């Protein structure tokens, strides 16, 4: 542990990594709570995987057309938002086949990403870090972008929490109360998209859903209110990020995977404890 | 009748995917009325409610609520949707659910104000749930959850209450309590309700509206308890026999 603290204070990459983890936790706690409450984890999964398409395209353009300012993270933001809008429209006009549309976006995004990465000349070690995350590679530019996305998520969440919560709980009632249900559902999906992008930098595309849901699920055992769930999930998430990073440092384990295992085991332990108590009581 | 008309429906038809759900409906609901809507499943009860709420638009004819379009009248309507479509384990507190009723009255940005909370607490008291304000929605019993949804409908300070099956899947004792509450609320509000409990409704409501593609209105004073239950079970036949739809006797 001292070794880890040492690294945080002496190596910028470790300091950035820790800061990314904490920033990601905030968006994760807030938006994850909506996602779990509204039961749209599958949508979050679709958006997460479509992100690879944007990353691959941005990477291809930056290498082949020499657009050095273009980062994979930029492509990720665009792809995530585009998927969110498409899924929202599908939900509106194509309700009965919404899951098929999500599945298609999920797979097409991955396919586009793989093709562009394969077409990019040079040795591509990037694919692995996109898929499984590499928090130690976060640059200062990435950090600023993540901070900006975080701020956006928090501001929108604060300004429109009551509308988003109402749309999640009871869409029809919200509509009668004059809430623009379509708009706020789209807004929720866009917030989800931005959060997914932030989390991708930490745990990668494949494990995003786990991190969006596990802290919220654990928090849900202890509280039954939206804002309390948000705060508790954020704190839990910060805990997992920090300790996962610390545990992974000395043995040089992949940080994202370590964080997920820590969160997953905690979730299973809490679930087992609750189940055991219920069993004893009955 | 010289009562103020709250809901006026004229020559309304509604069709979905080419099939007529409602045909040539004429209906007037007056101030402080307590109207019970009955009919078989798929007969168009919920569709009629949604037309009054402006969630659907009529294919033909018109709906006017408080003398204006349903969309504009919404601020004065308190609505309780079908309970079954809510997620029973949704992480939300009792007070937060009632506050949702303040959505169009409160401000657009930011959290609810103290005034909204005060009104929400008042409405919880009205339905007898004041001490549960801080509890988790899922921890309430079925009957309490229904009361909560009524409080939420009241929170917008409406003049008209529209309830879609407020008593579905409740035991008789709870249903009776709920009707006592509605009976009390009817002194202040016009109430339109879809329900499946003929015995209790008969003691409470003033008018019965039979909906099975066509609509017929009966005042309960002219329909005794026994006829009521017969009406409930045999409404399809009775409607076919052709009441003059929409004329209040």
PDB file of C-alpha atoms in Angstrom, chain A residues 26-276:
ATOM      1  CA  UNK A  26     -19.184  10.431  -9.685  1.00  0.00           C
ATOM      2  CA  UNK A  27     -20.847  10.001 -13.088  1.00  0.00           C
ATOM      3  CA  UNK A  28     -21.101   6.270 -12.455  1.00  0.00           C
ATOM      4  CA  UNK A  29     -22.978   6.690  -9.147  1.00  0.00           C
ATOM      5  CA  UNK A  30     -25.440   9.275 -10.475  1.00  0.00           C
ATOM      6  CA  UNK A  31     -26.245   7.864 -13.900  1.00  0.00           C
ATOM      7  CA  UNK A  32     -25.865   4.224 -12.835  1.00  0.00           C
ATOM      8  CA  UNK A  33     -28.704   4.768 -10.372  1.00  0.00           C
ATOM      9  CA  UNK A  34     -31.042   5.934 -13.146  1.00  0.00           C
ATOM     10  CA  UNK A  35     -29.943   3.072 -15.403  1.00  0.00           C
ATOM     11  CA  UNK A  36     -30.590   0.425 -12.759  1.00  0.00           C
ATOM     12  CA  UNK A  37     -33.854   2.020 -11.582  1.00  0.00           C
ATOM     13  CA  UNK A  38     -35.210   2.268 -15.132  1.00  0.00           C
ATOM     14  CA  UNK A  39     -33.792  -1.189 -15.986  1.00  0.00           C
ATOM     15  CA  UNK A  40     -31.976  -0.103 -19.124  1.00  0.00           C
ATOM     16  CA  UNK A  41     -28.683  -1.919 -18.517  1.00  0.00           C
ATOM     17  CA  UNK A  42     -29.055  -3.622 -21.881  1.00  0.00           C
ATOM     18  CA  UNK A  43     -29.221  -0.198 -23.561  1.00  0.00           C
ATOM     19  CA  UNK A  44     -26.080   0.866 -21.682  1.00  0.00           C
ATOM     20  CA  UNK A  45     -24.413  -2.319 -22.935  1.00  0.00           C
ATOM     21  CA  UNK A  46     -25.361  -1.544 -26.526  1.00  0.00           C
ATOM     22  CA  UNK A  47     -24.034   2.002 -26.264  1.00  0.00           C
ATOM     23  CA  UNK A  48     -20.806   0.776 -24.623  1.00  0.00           C
ATOM     24  CA  UNK A  49     -20.003  -1.679 -27.396  1.00  0.00           C
ATOM     25  CA  UNK A  50     -20.900   0.760 -30.175  1.00  0.00           C
ATOM     26  CA  UNK A  51     -18.204   3.019 -28.723  1.00  0.00           C
ATOM     27  CA  UNK A  52     -15.526   0.787 -30.283  1.00  0.00           C
ATOM     28  CA  UNK A  53     -16.697   1.920 -33.728  1.00  0.00           C
ATOM     29  CA  UNK A  54     -16.061   5.559 -32.851  1.00  0.00           C
ATOM     30  CA  UNK A  55     -12.718   4.786 -31.232  1.00  0.00           C
ATOM     31  CA  UNK A  56     -11.573   2.715 -34.199  1.00  0.00           C
ATOM     32  CA  UNK A  57     -12.620   5.394 -36.698  1.00  0.00           C
ATOM     33  CA  UNK A  58     -10.910   8.182 -34.741  1.00  0.00           C
ATOM     34  CA  UNK A  59      -7.753   6.095 -34.413  1.00  0.00           C
ATOM     35  CA  UNK A  60      -7.767   5.291 -38.136  1.00  0.00           C
ATOM     36  CA  UNK A  61      -8.265   8.935 -39.122  1.00  0.00           C
ATOM     37  CA  UNK A  62      -5.585  10.167 -36.768  1.00  0.00           C
ATOM     38  CA  UNK A  63      -2.975   7.755 -38.157  1.00  0.00           C
ATOM     39  CA  UNK A  64      -3.905   7.513 -41.830  1.00  0.00           C
ATOM     40  CA  UNK A  65      -4.977  11.127 -42.406  1.00  0.00           C
ATOM     41  CA  UNK A  66      -2.535  12.518 -39.909  1.00  0.00           C
ATOM     42  CA  UNK A  67      -5.149  14.243 -37.752  1.00  0.00           C
ATOM     43  CA  UNK A  68      -2.986  14.249 -34.663  1.00  0.00           C
ATOM     44  CA  UNK A  69      -5.462  16.242 -32.550  1.00  0.00           C
ATOM     45  CA  UNK A  70      -8.075  13.530 -32.950  1.00  0.00           C
ATOM     46  CA  UNK A  71      -8.148  11.180 -29.961  1.00  0.00           C
ATOM     47  CA  UNK A  72     -10.014   7.837 -29.741  1.00  0.00           C
ATOM     48  CA  UNK A  73     -11.955   9.347 -26.839  1.00  0.00           C
ATOM     49  CA  UNK A  74     -13.436  11.971 -29.206  1.00  0.00           C
ATOM     50  CA  UNK A  75     -14.670   9.235 -31.493  1.00  0.00           C
ATOM     51  CA  UNK A  76     -16.070   7.430 -28.468  1.00  0.00           C
ATOM     52  CA  UNK A  77     -18.152  10.456 -27.420  1.00  0.00           C
ATOM     53  CA  UNK A  78     -19.619  10.870 -30.922  1.00  0.00           C
ATOM     54  CA  UNK A  79     -20.369   7.152 -31.341  1.00  0.00           C
ATOM     55  CA  UNK A  80     -21.967   6.891 -27.891  1.00  0.00           C
ATOM     56  CA  UNK A  81     -24.234   9.893 -28.457  1.00  0.00           C
ATOM     57  CA  UNK A  82     -25.198   8.688 -31.941  1.00  0.00           C
ATOM     58  CA  UNK A  83     -26.148   5.273 -30.521  1.00  0.00           C
ATOM     59  CA  UNK A  84     -28.122   6.874 -27.698  1.00  0.00           C
ATOM     60  CA  UNK A  85     -30.162   8.960 -30.149  1.00  0.00           C
ATOM     61  CA  UNK A  86     -30.756   5.955 -32.434  1.00  0.00           C
ATOM     62  CA  UNK A  87     -31.896   3.786 -29.517  1.00  0.00           C
ATOM     63  CA  UNK A  88     -34.175   6.536 -28.203  1.00  0.00           C
ATOM     64  CA  UNK A  89     -35.780   6.893 -31.652  1.00  0.00           C
ATOM     65  CA  UNK A  90     -36.162   3.123 -31.904  1.00  0.00           C
ATOM     66  CA  UNK A  91     -37.876   3.106 -28.516  1.00  0.00           C
ATOM     67  CA  UNK A  92     -40.242   5.807 -29.724  1.00  0.00           C
ATOM     68  CA  UNK A  93     -41.225   4.545 -33.166  1.00  0.00           C
ATOM     69  CA  UNK A  94     -40.267   0.889 -33.103  1.00  0.00           C
ATOM     70  CA  UNK A  95     -41.074  -0.133 -29.557  1.00  0.00           C
ATOM     71  CA  UNK A  96     -41.796  -3.810 -30.157  1.00  0.00           C
ATOM     72  CA  UNK A  97     -38.417  -4.349 -31.845  1.00  0.00           C
ATOM     73  CA  UNK A  98     -36.342  -2.105 -29.604  1.00  0.00           C
ATOM     74  CA  UNK A  99     -34.157  -4.934 -28.313  1.00  0.00           C
ATOM     75  CA  UNK A 100     -33.292  -6.048 -31.852  1.00  0.00           C
ATOM     76  CA  UNK A 101     -32.220  -2.507 -32.718  1.00  0.00           C
ATOM     77  CA  UNK A 102     -30.024  -2.373 -29.603  1.00  0.00           C
ATOM     78  CA  UNK A 103     -28.483  -5.731 -30.501  1.00  0.00           C
ATOM     79  CA  UNK A 104     -27.754  -4.495 -34.029  1.00  0.00           C
ATOM     80  CA  UNK A 105     -26.091  -1.299 -32.767  1.00  0.00           C
ATOM     81  CA  UNK A 106     -24.087  -3.362 -30.271  1.00  0.00           C
ATOM     82  CA  UNK A 107     -22.662  -5.647 -32.952  1.00  0.00           C
ATOM     83  CA  UNK A 108     -22.286  -3.118 -35.783  1.00  0.00           C
ATOM     84  CA  UNK A 109     -20.333  -0.789 -33.505  1.00  0.00           C
ATOM     85  CA  UNK A 110     -17.912  -3.560 -32.600  1.00  0.00           C
ATOM     86  CA  UNK A 111     -17.551  -4.644 -36.227  1.00  0.00           C
ATOM     87  CA  UNK A 112     -16.861  -1.114 -37.478  1.00  0.00           C
ATOM     88  CA  UNK A 113     -14.246  -0.651 -34.765  1.00  0.00           C
ATOM     89  CA  UNK A 114     -12.460  -3.898 -35.545  1.00  0.00           C
ATOM     90  CA  UNK A 115     -12.349  -3.125 -39.282  1.00  0.00           C
ATOM     91  CA  UNK A 116     -10.901   0.355 -38.774  1.00  0.00           C
ATOM     92  CA  UNK A 117      -8.313  -0.860 -36.277  1.00  0.00           C
ATOM     93  CA  UNK A 118      -7.300  -3.650 -38.666  1.00  0.00           C
ATOM     94  CA  UNK A 119      -7.011  -1.155 -41.533  1.00  0.00           C
ATOM     95  CA  UNK A 120      -4.777   1.160 -39.547  1.00  0.00           C
ATOM     96  CA  UNK A 121      -1.122   0.502 -40.384  1.00  0.00           C
ATOM     97  CA  UNK A 122       1.338  -0.338 -37.632  1.00  0.00           C
ATOM     98  CA  UNK A 123       1.196  -2.523 -34.587  1.00  0.00           C
ATOM     99  CA  UNK A 124      -2.170  -2.292 -32.852  1.00  0.00           C
ATOM    100  CA  UNK A 125      -1.919  -2.892 -29.163  1.00  0.00           C
ATOM    101  CA  UNK A 126      -4.793  -0.417 -28.722  1.00  0.00           C
ATOM    102  CA  UNK A 127      -7.623  -2.863 -29.280  1.00  0.00           C
ATOM    103  CA  UNK A 128      -6.946  -4.565 -25.957  1.00  0.00           C
ATOM    104  CA  UNK A 129      -6.882  -1.310 -24.033  1.00  0.00           C
ATOM    105  CA  UNK A 130     -10.166  -0.206 -25.651  1.00  0.00           C
ATOM    106  CA  UNK A 131     -11.842  -3.485 -24.781  1.00  0.00           C
ATOM    107  CA  UNK A 132     -10.490  -3.933 -21.264  1.00  0.00           C
ATOM    108  CA  UNK A 133      -9.481  -0.412 -20.324  1.00  0.00           C
ATOM    109  CA  UNK A 134      -6.136   1.026 -19.424  1.00  0.00           C
ATOM    110  CA  UNK A 135      -6.431   3.544 -16.674  1.00  0.00           C
ATOM    111  CA  UNK A 136      -2.654   3.943 -16.496  1.00  0.00           C
ATOM    112  CA  UNK A 137      -2.578   5.381 -20.038  1.00  0.00           C
ATOM    113  CA  UNK A 138      -4.890   8.303 -19.330  1.00  0.00           C
ATOM    114  CA  UNK A 139      -3.356  11.538 -20.614  1.00  0.00           C
ATOM    115  CA  UNK A 140      -3.871  15.036 -19.276  1.00  0.00           C
ATOM    116  CA  UNK A 141      -6.082  15.784 -22.281  1.00  0.00           C
ATOM    117  CA  UNK A 142      -8.227  12.721 -21.527  1.00  0.00           C
ATOM    118  CA  UNK A 143      -8.465  13.827 -17.917  1.00  0.00           C
ATOM    119  CA  UNK A 144      -9.791  17.262 -18.883  1.00  0.00           C
ATOM    120  CA  UNK A 145     -12.322  15.713 -21.243  1.00  0.00           C
ATOM    121  CA  UNK A 146     -13.472  13.310 -18.518  1.00  0.00           C
ATOM    122  CA  UNK A 147     -13.740  16.176 -16.024  1.00  0.00           C
ATOM    123  CA  UNK A 148     -15.811  18.187 -18.523  1.00  0.00           C
ATOM    124  CA  UNK A 149     -18.145  15.231 -19.215  1.00  0.00           C
ATOM    125  CA  UNK A 150     -18.461  14.685 -15.464  1.00  0.00           C
ATOM    126  CA  UNK A 151     -19.411  18.313 -14.907  1.00  0.00           C
ATOM    127  CA  UNK A 152     -21.981  18.090 -17.706  1.00  0.00           C
ATOM    128  CA  UNK A 153     -23.529  14.941 -16.247  1.00  0.00           C
ATOM    129  CA  UNK A 154     -23.717  16.494 -12.777  1.00  0.00           C
ATOM    130  CA  UNK A 155     -25.192  19.808 -13.930  1.00  0.00           C
ATOM    131  CA  UNK A 156     -27.834  18.165 -16.123  1.00  0.00           C
ATOM    132  CA  UNK A 157     -28.567  15.630 -13.368  1.00  0.00           C
ATOM    133  CA  UNK A 158     -29.035  18.405 -10.820  1.00  0.00           C
ATOM    134  CA  UNK A 159     -31.185  20.610 -13.054  1.00  0.00           C
ATOM    135  CA  UNK A 160     -33.480  17.848 -14.314  1.00  0.00           C
ATOM    136  CA  UNK A 161     -33.389  15.175 -11.627  1.00  0.00           C
ATOM    137  CA  UNK A 162     -37.078  15.526 -10.845  1.00  0.00           C
ATOM    138  CA  UNK A 163     -38.137  15.148 -14.461  1.00  0.00           C
ATOM    139  CA  UNK A 164     -35.772  12.237 -15.192  1.00  0.00           C
ATOM    140  CA  UNK A 165     -36.808  10.432 -11.997  1.00  0.00           C
ATOM    141  CA  UNK A 166     -40.494  10.894 -12.844  1.00  0.00           C
ATOM    142  CA  UNK A 167     -39.993   9.592 -16.388  1.00  0.00           C
ATOM    143  CA  UNK A 168     -38.112   6.563 -15.005  1.00  0.00           C
ATOM    144  CA  UNK A 169     -40.801   5.769 -12.430  1.00  0.00           C
ATOM    145  CA  UNK A 170     -44.019   6.458 -14.312  1.00  0.00           C
ATOM    146  CA  UNK A 171     -43.814   7.752 -17.854  1.00  0.00           C
ATOM    147  CA  UNK A 172     -47.544   8.122 -18.381  1.00  0.00           C
ATOM    148  CA  UNK A 173     -48.095  10.122 -15.213  1.00  0.00           C
ATOM    149  CA  UNK A 174     -45.153  12.364 -16.088  1.00  0.00           C
ATOM    150  CA  UNK A 175     -46.724  13.040 -19.492  1.00  0.00           C
ATOM    151  CA  UNK A 176     -50.017  14.075 -17.927  1.00  0.00           C
ATOM    152  CA  UNK A 177     -48.088  16.397 -15.622  1.00  0.00           C
ATOM    153  CA  UNK A 178     -46.771  18.155 -18.719  1.00  0.00           C
ATOM    154  CA  UNK A 179     -43.270  16.668 -18.752  1.00  0.00           C
ATOM    155  CA  UNK A 180     -41.781  16.245 -22.228  1.00  0.00           C
ATOM    156  CA  UNK A 181     -41.233  12.518 -21.749  1.00  0.00           C
ATOM    157  CA  UNK A 182     -39.482  11.888 -25.090  1.00  0.00           C
ATOM    158  CA  UNK A 183     -36.991  14.678 -24.470  1.00  0.00           C
ATOM    159  CA  UNK A 184     -36.070  13.549 -20.965  1.00  0.00           C
ATOM    160  CA  UNK A 185     -35.771   9.906 -21.999  1.00  0.00           C
ATOM    161  CA  UNK A 186     -33.387  11.004 -24.757  1.00  0.00           C
ATOM    162  CA  UNK A 187     -31.522  13.141 -22.221  1.00  0.00           C
ATOM    163  CA  UNK A 188     -31.185  10.155 -19.907  1.00  0.00           C
ATOM    164  CA  UNK A 189     -29.777   8.017 -22.720  1.00  0.00           C
ATOM    165  CA  UNK A 190     -27.300  10.779 -23.625  1.00  0.00           C
ATOM    166  CA  UNK A 191     -26.166  11.013 -19.994  1.00  0.00           C
ATOM    167  CA  UNK A 192     -25.786   7.235 -20.031  1.00  0.00           C
ATOM    168  CA  UNK A 193     -23.728   7.498 -23.225  1.00  0.00           C
ATOM    169  CA  UNK A 194     -21.350  10.078 -21.717  1.00  0.00           C
ATOM    170  CA  UNK A 195     -20.969   8.044 -18.517  1.00  0.00           C
ATOM    171  CA  UNK A 196     -20.246   4.940 -20.549  1.00  0.00           C
ATOM    172  CA  UNK A 197     -17.464   6.820 -22.374  1.00  0.00           C
ATOM    173  CA  UNK A 198     -15.949   7.975 -19.066  1.00  0.00           C
ATOM    174  CA  UNK A 199     -16.064   4.444 -17.650  1.00  0.00           C
ATOM    175  CA  UNK A 200     -14.588   2.993 -20.842  1.00  0.00           C
ATOM    176  CA  UNK A 201     -11.293   4.704 -20.081  1.00  0.00           C
ATOM    177  CA  UNK A 202     -11.150   2.934 -16.714  1.00  0.00           C
ATOM    178  CA  UNK A 203     -12.549  -0.558 -17.193  1.00  0.00           C
ATOM    179  CA  UNK A 204     -12.903  -0.819 -20.977  1.00  0.00           C
ATOM    180  CA  UNK A 205     -15.902  -1.487 -23.189  1.00  0.00           C
ATOM    181  CA  UNK A 206     -16.571  -5.052 -22.110  1.00  0.00           C
ATOM    182  CA  UNK A 207     -16.773  -4.387 -18.375  1.00  0.00           C
ATOM    183  CA  UNK A 208     -18.644  -1.073 -18.395  1.00  0.00           C
ATOM    184  CA  UNK A 209     -22.038  -2.584 -17.599  1.00  0.00           C
ATOM    185  CA  UNK A 210     -20.649  -4.312 -14.536  1.00  0.00           C
ATOM    186  CA  UNK A 211     -19.352  -1.082 -13.145  1.00  0.00           C
ATOM    187  CA  UNK A 212     -22.488   0.861 -14.024  1.00  0.00           C
ATOM    188  CA  UNK A 213     -24.644  -1.591 -12.082  1.00  0.00           C
ATOM    189  CA  UNK A 214     -22.589  -3.208  -9.267  1.00  0.00           C
ATOM    190  CA  UNK A 215     -22.068  -0.154  -6.991  1.00  0.00           C
ATOM    191  CA  UNK A 216     -25.737   0.815  -7.462  1.00  0.00           C
ATOM    192  CA  UNK A 217     -26.885  -2.728  -6.725  1.00  0.00           C
ATOM    193  CA  UNK A 218     -24.815  -2.829  -3.517  1.00  0.00           C
ATOM    194  CA  UNK A 219     -26.080   0.627  -2.497  1.00  0.00           C
ATOM    195  CA  UNK A 220     -29.625  -0.552  -3.213  1.00  0.00           C
ATOM    196  CA  UNK A 221     -29.311  -3.084  -0.378  1.00  0.00           C
ATOM    197  CA  UNK A 222     -28.894  -0.275   2.128  1.00  0.00           C
ATOM    198  CA  UNK A 223     -31.167   2.500   0.897  1.00  0.00           C
ATOM    199  CA  UNK A 224     -34.443   2.882  -0.931  1.00  0.00           C
ATOM    200  CA  UNK A 225     -34.133   6.460  -2.126  1.00  0.00           C
ATOM    201  CA  UNK A 226     -32.762   7.702  -5.393  1.00  0.00           C
ATOM    202  CA  UNK A 227     -30.407  10.420  -4.138  1.00  0.00           C
ATOM    203  CA  UNK A 228     -29.101   8.288  -1.270  1.00  0.00           C
ATOM    204  CA  UNK A 229     -28.444   5.478  -3.724  1.00  0.00           C
ATOM    205  CA  UNK A 230     -26.530   7.942  -5.898  1.00  0.00           C
ATOM    206  CA  UNK A 231     -24.314   9.154  -3.049  1.00  0.00           C
ATOM    207  CA  UNK A 232     -23.662   5.690  -1.663  1.00  0.00           C
ATOM    208  CA  UNK A 233     -22.969   4.221  -5.117  1.00  0.00           C
ATOM    209  CA  UNK A 234     -20.497   7.037  -5.814  1.00  0.00           C
ATOM    210  CA  UNK A 235     -18.660   6.419  -2.533  1.00  0.00           C
ATOM    211  CA  UNK A 236     -18.574   2.670  -3.140  1.00  0.00           C
ATOM    212  CA  UNK A 237     -17.324   3.276  -6.650  1.00  0.00           C
ATOM    213  CA  UNK A 238     -14.513   5.552  -5.385  1.00  0.00           C
ATOM    214  CA  UNK A 239     -13.584   2.856  -2.880  1.00  0.00           C
ATOM    215  CA  UNK A 240     -13.436   0.123  -5.563  1.00  0.00           C
ATOM    216  CA  UNK A 241     -11.477   2.327  -7.973  1.00  0.00           C
ATOM    217  CA  UNK A 242      -8.901   3.350  -5.365  1.00  0.00           C
ATOM    218  CA  UNK A 243      -8.386  -0.043  -3.770  1.00  0.00           C
ATOM    219  CA  UNK A 244      -8.529  -1.887  -7.063  1.00  0.00           C
ATOM    220  CA  UNK A 245      -5.802   0.383  -8.369  1.00  0.00           C
ATOM    221  CA  UNK A 246      -3.777  -0.063  -5.182  1.00  0.00           C
ATOM    222  CA  UNK A 247      -4.085  -3.863  -5.160  1.00  0.00           C
ATOM    223  CA  UNK A 248      -3.168  -4.127  -8.830  1.00  0.00           C
ATOM    224  CA  UNK A 249      -0.100  -1.884  -8.583  1.00  0.00           C
ATOM    225  CA  UNK A 250       2.601  -4.038  -6.948  1.00  0.00           C
ATOM    226  CA  UNK A 251       1.887  -7.366  -8.704  1.00  0.00           C
ATOM    227  CA  UNK A 252       1.296  -5.410 -11.955  1.00  0.00           C
ATOM    228  CA  UNK A 253      -2.231  -6.790 -12.513  1.00  0.00           C
ATOM    229  CA  UNK A 254      -4.567  -5.206 -15.088  1.00  0.00           C
ATOM    230  CA  UNK A 255      -6.185  -2.372 -13.096  1.00  0.00           C
ATOM    231  CA  UNK A 256      -9.634  -2.464 -14.746  1.00  0.00           C
ATOM    232  CA  UNK A 257     -10.072  -6.197 -14.183  1.00  0.00           C
ATOM    233  CA  UNK A 258      -8.891  -5.936 -10.572  1.00  0.00           C
ATOM    234  CA  UNK A 259     -11.402  -3.142  -9.892  1.00  0.00           C
ATOM    235  CA  UNK A 260     -14.229  -5.191 -11.400  1.00  0.00           C
ATOM    236  CA  UNK A 261     -13.331  -8.290  -9.381  1.00  0.00           C
ATOM    237  CA  UNK A 262     -13.256  -6.235  -6.180  1.00  0.00           C
ATOM    238  CA  UNK A 263     -16.704  -4.752  -6.948  1.00  0.00           C
ATOM    239  CA  UNK A 264     -18.105  -8.104  -8.083  1.00  0.00           C
ATOM    240  CA  UNK A 265     -16.920  -9.990  -4.997  1.00  0.00           C
ATOM    241  CA  UNK A 266     -18.303  -7.279  -2.710  1.00  0.00           C
ATOM    242  CA  UNK A 267     -21.651  -7.518  -4.490  1.00  0.00           C
ATOM    243  CA  UNK A 268     -21.719 -11.315  -4.125  1.00  0.00           C
ATOM    244  CA  UNK A 269     -20.707 -11.086  -0.454  1.00  0.00           C
ATOM    245  CA  UNK A 270     -23.467  -8.561   0.325  1.00  0.00           C
ATOM    246  CA  UNK A 271     -26.016 -10.635  -1.582  1.00  0.00           C
ATOM    247  CA  UNK A 272     -24.964 -13.801   0.279  1.00  0.00           C
ATOM    248  CA  UNK A 273     -25.139 -11.982   3.630  1.00  0.00           C
ATOM    249  CA  UNK A 274     -28.637 -10.675   2.878  1.00  0.00           C
ATOM    250  CA  UNK A 275     -29.794 -14.089   1.674  1.00  0.00           C
ATOM    251  CA  UNK A 276     -28.384 -15.795   4.774  1.00  0.00           C
TER     252      UNK A 276
END
